[in-house]
Amino acid sequence: MAKEGIGAAVRRREDSRFLTGQGHYVDDFNRPGQLYAYIRRSDRPHARIRGIDVSAARNAPGVVAVYTGEDLAADGVGGLPCGWQIHNKDGSPMAEPPHPVLALGKVRHIGDPIAVVIAESKAQAKDAAELIAIDFEDLPAVADVRAATAPGAPRVHDDVPGNVCYDWHIGDLAAVEAAFARAKHVVRLDLVNNRLIPNAMEPRAALAECDVTGNYTLYTTSQNPHVIRLLMGAFVLHLPEHRLRVVAPDVGGGFGSKIYHYAEEAIVTWAAGKLRRPVKWTAERSESFISDAQGRDHVSHAELALDEEGNFLALRVSTLANLGAYLSTFAPSVPTYLYATLLAGVYKTPAIYAEVKAVFTNTVPVDAYRGAGRPEAAYLLERLVDVAAMETGIDRIALRRKNFIPPEAFPYQTPVALQYDSGNYEMTLREALKAADYEGFEARRAEARRRGKLRGIGISTYLEACGIAPSKVVGQLGARAGLYEVATIRVHPTGSVTVYTGAHSHGQGHETTFAQIVADHLGVPYEQVEIVHGDTAQVPFGMGTYGSRSLAVGGSAMVKAMDKIIAKGKKIAAYLLEASAEDIEFADGVFRVAGTDKTKTLGEIAFAAYVPHNYPIEELEPGLEETAFYDPKNFTFPGGCHVCEVEIDPETGVTRVVNFVAVDDVGRVINPLIVEGQVQGGVAQGIGQALLEHAVYDANGQLLSGSFMDYTMPRADNLPSITVGTESTMCTHNPLGAKGCGEVGAIGSPPAVINAIVDALKEFGVKHVDMPATPEKIWSIIEAHRPRLAAE
Amino acid sequence: MPQVSLKVNGKKVTVEVEPRTLLVELLREKLGLTGTHIGCDTSQCGACTVHLNGDSVKSCTMLAVQAEGAEVLTIEGLARPDGTLHPMQEMFREHHALQCGYCTPGMVMSAIDLVNKHPEGLTEEQIREGLEGNLCRCTGYHNIVKAIAAAWEIMHGKKAARAA
Ligand code: FES
Ligand code: FES
């Protein structure tokens, strides 16, 4: 292994700028003559707008313009498009109500944007926004997904009856019913997957300018600048793409929330064109809480049928998914193809049926948040398996082992569409149990008991699917986009390399890991490789970073482009070395006539290609630069085992995670330091979901947890040290063998935590605790059983 | 408009500010020191942490005019002029204690103050408690805690920077 090649724990090169304050996030950009936008948002969950009076705001000091939804509509600005269409059980398309950039006639959630004030300073814009007088007629609102589907519920969109966006299903219902009919045990569980607020630490921001020739540039906090350019250019503002440059520079975390095309991007770009001055908008955190797409929010009923020995016979799931007030860009895909298709998990359950009703409510739109659908599936399944163990009396680990898809069964076709290429669930289970000293747990439980504490241990053996693909298949499933990735490899005349990747780094460290891949593959010194991303003016059309796809899809595109470089290099070398191209070998940056000492370095080949004096010019173009688009053949399937150990203080109900072990199969590891960091960060978010975080709305749609004072973000003292191990099987269908590691932490951990809590409370006969398992919830459970405890 | 004079990263500056301008706005907007970040509007994330007369403060909780006569140190002023990183910066890099980098400047400034104030030593628990005012959404804090423990060793002379 080269010092900085694949597998080396290289320290990140991007850190030098981040550690010295030299990072360049969107809000750090300022353009000459820049104006500031402030958005007046709805403070009503649901209301008709009878009138908007902007005259006072328009006359306020420093104000340059005030625009409402009517102004945008009059100028032909379109609504925000949805990138995925789901079909109902009966084959009809989902309801797709309009999503105006600024409200038209009605507001549907707290935070719905109504008007924008553009002024010389931020303070002036904000002051003036207060002066906008809006005549609201309040309408009844609904926030809870169950309430929204009840008869007589208020309608979020007048033309969407019952608030149902779609009523979708997957699987073989008849086979499932037959299996349930002959089952020895049927286990049932109702569970809620709590709504979360992503809260990347950098609030969203957008800065747009339009030059004298009508060319636009938008700097935006995005995970996928090309997708924004396409959606905004083609569907919202009708700007030709060649005149619209979108730059996503350093971005301070995304976790899904920065995938989507948001209203503010369109607002500042449109306004910059109208005013011919740069316009900047930066979210205040309280705006992030009511305008960034939120995550999760499922209510499910699940049933598992087992035979006498504990073999899973069938799984039946019914889920209500809250979509919020409007369809965010990829929202429809989350509770369907990113969720129900994962319900086989790591188990060979032969029959599965799931139905999902996606529902509009008067809440902030919901879309993908770290894991997106897959945490919901893993949580449901891993809780259900623990309940099955409890109710059948079979040990929870033995029950899992009995039902694992065995390593020799790959490729394995699940009953819910996916075909897994590789995995070894026994291996990750075994290693995780070992690292967590599972054997020694009962002694620790007894010791804790002597200290008056309730100790529990929980495991989850989860599966996820990443790098969603191929484009043709996702197109059939309703995606309105392709899901390939692109890379251009430019070998410079002196042999150094610049890579232009369509993936985007907002914390993942691509500048380091991608350079490691190139150093490894082309044998170029690591220092001589530079990675460029996040600028549509530089990078070919790429799809960006989400769903743990950067390495598996983006990295594979790089390998494919490098292979083209090597193939061309071989022809050049053959010419220079007077051999046939078939006889040229390439290794460690050197082209060699096989079995001889006749060689040319990559640098020499590059130089010959750019100064083609002695060059096969008849058959080869000069230059050494290749672009490849890589469309994966399948998803990748990381998986693994998380073990969580908790201690509960029965006096206060406070749960402390005292040990956490994650052993994940992420396929090929490029940089173990970064993989560990990704897993630790994901686990922190998963523990956050399980114990602390909850976006709470009251029945009328008021967000009660609208700041860091009410929404409990995990802090350093809420979290344990996290032991991370990787035990990899290789992905069989991409050239790197990579599966992805960005989301495993957030997917595997919530069920491990709740399983541990239920285990700690097992003497009380507790079957389930909904997330977040707050001290109040736990304390109430313990209190309810106190009389019995005292009696014993 | 009122004027405020202060020393920022060793340099004397005098700037006109509105009375309501926050210290963080002065740094970012008037002085172009964009390394200090803003992550919230309720003084809870610590992304804006700087040193004021040697102590860490959240620069979003202070008016610029309150910094009259003060010495402010921001992330930009931490490394030596020759580019040598402060041991805390060095250990953050060594232990992969940052991902997106957004919380990092505030985290580093808080961590230095924490280590300075505990020459007697810092347990993992104390480090975690000491970071109560700083949010990081990326790292899960695990590596931040490790980095701070390692920097403590160097800053209090128990270990040479390079050997850590
Ligand atoms: S910006 Fe100062 S604490 Fe959040
Ligand atoms: S590194 Fe991203 S918030 Fe801390």
GROMACS .gro file of N, CA and C and ligand atoms in nm, chain B residues 37-40 43-48 58 60, ligand 1:
model
   40
  829HIS      N    1  -1.778   3.199   1.275
  829HIS     CA    2  -1.905   3.166   1.208
  829HIS      C    3  -2.027   3.198   1.294
  830ILE      N    4  -2.140   3.196   1.229
  830ILE     CA    5  -2.267   3.215   1.299
  830ILE      C    6  -2.352   3.091   1.275
  831GLY      N    7  -2.389   3.022   1.382
  831GLY     CA    8  -2.466   2.899   1.364
  831GLY      C    9  -2.604   2.906   1.426
  832CYS      N   10  -2.633   3.016   1.499
  832CYS     CA   11  -2.765   3.023   1.561
  832CYS      C   12  -2.797   3.167   1.595
  835SER      N   13  -2.766   3.210   2.084
  835SER     CA   14  -2.643   3.197   2.165
  835SER      C   15  -2.619   3.057   2.216
  836GLN      N   16  -2.645   2.957   2.134
  836GLN     CA   17  -2.632   2.821   2.185
  836GLN      C   18  -2.538   2.729   2.111
  837CYS      N   19  -2.482   2.775   1.999
  837CYS     CA   20  -2.404   2.679   1.921
  837CYS      C   21  -2.254   2.696   1.937
  838GLY      N   22  -2.210   2.815   1.976
  838GLY     CA   23  -2.066   2.836   1.998
  838GLY      C   24  -1.984   2.851   1.871
  839ALA      N   25  -2.047   2.852   1.754
  839ALA     CA   26  -1.970   2.866   1.629
  839ALA      C   27  -1.897   2.999   1.623
  840CYS      N   28  -1.944   3.095   1.702
  840CYS     CA   29  -1.893   3.231   1.697
  840CYS      C   30  -1.788   3.257   1.805
  850LYS      N   31  -1.875   3.400   2.337
  850LYS     CA   32  -1.955   3.386   2.216
  850LYS      C   33  -1.974   3.526   2.159
  852CYS      N   34  -2.151   3.640   1.943
  852CYS     CA   35  -2.286   3.681   1.907
  852CYS      C   36  -2.363   3.731   2.029
  957FES     S1   37  -2.372   3.202   1.675
  957FES    FE1   38  -2.304   3.255   1.871
  957FES     S2   39  -2.368   3.088   1.987
  957FES    FE2   40  -2.451   3.040   1.793
   0.00000   0.00000   0.00000
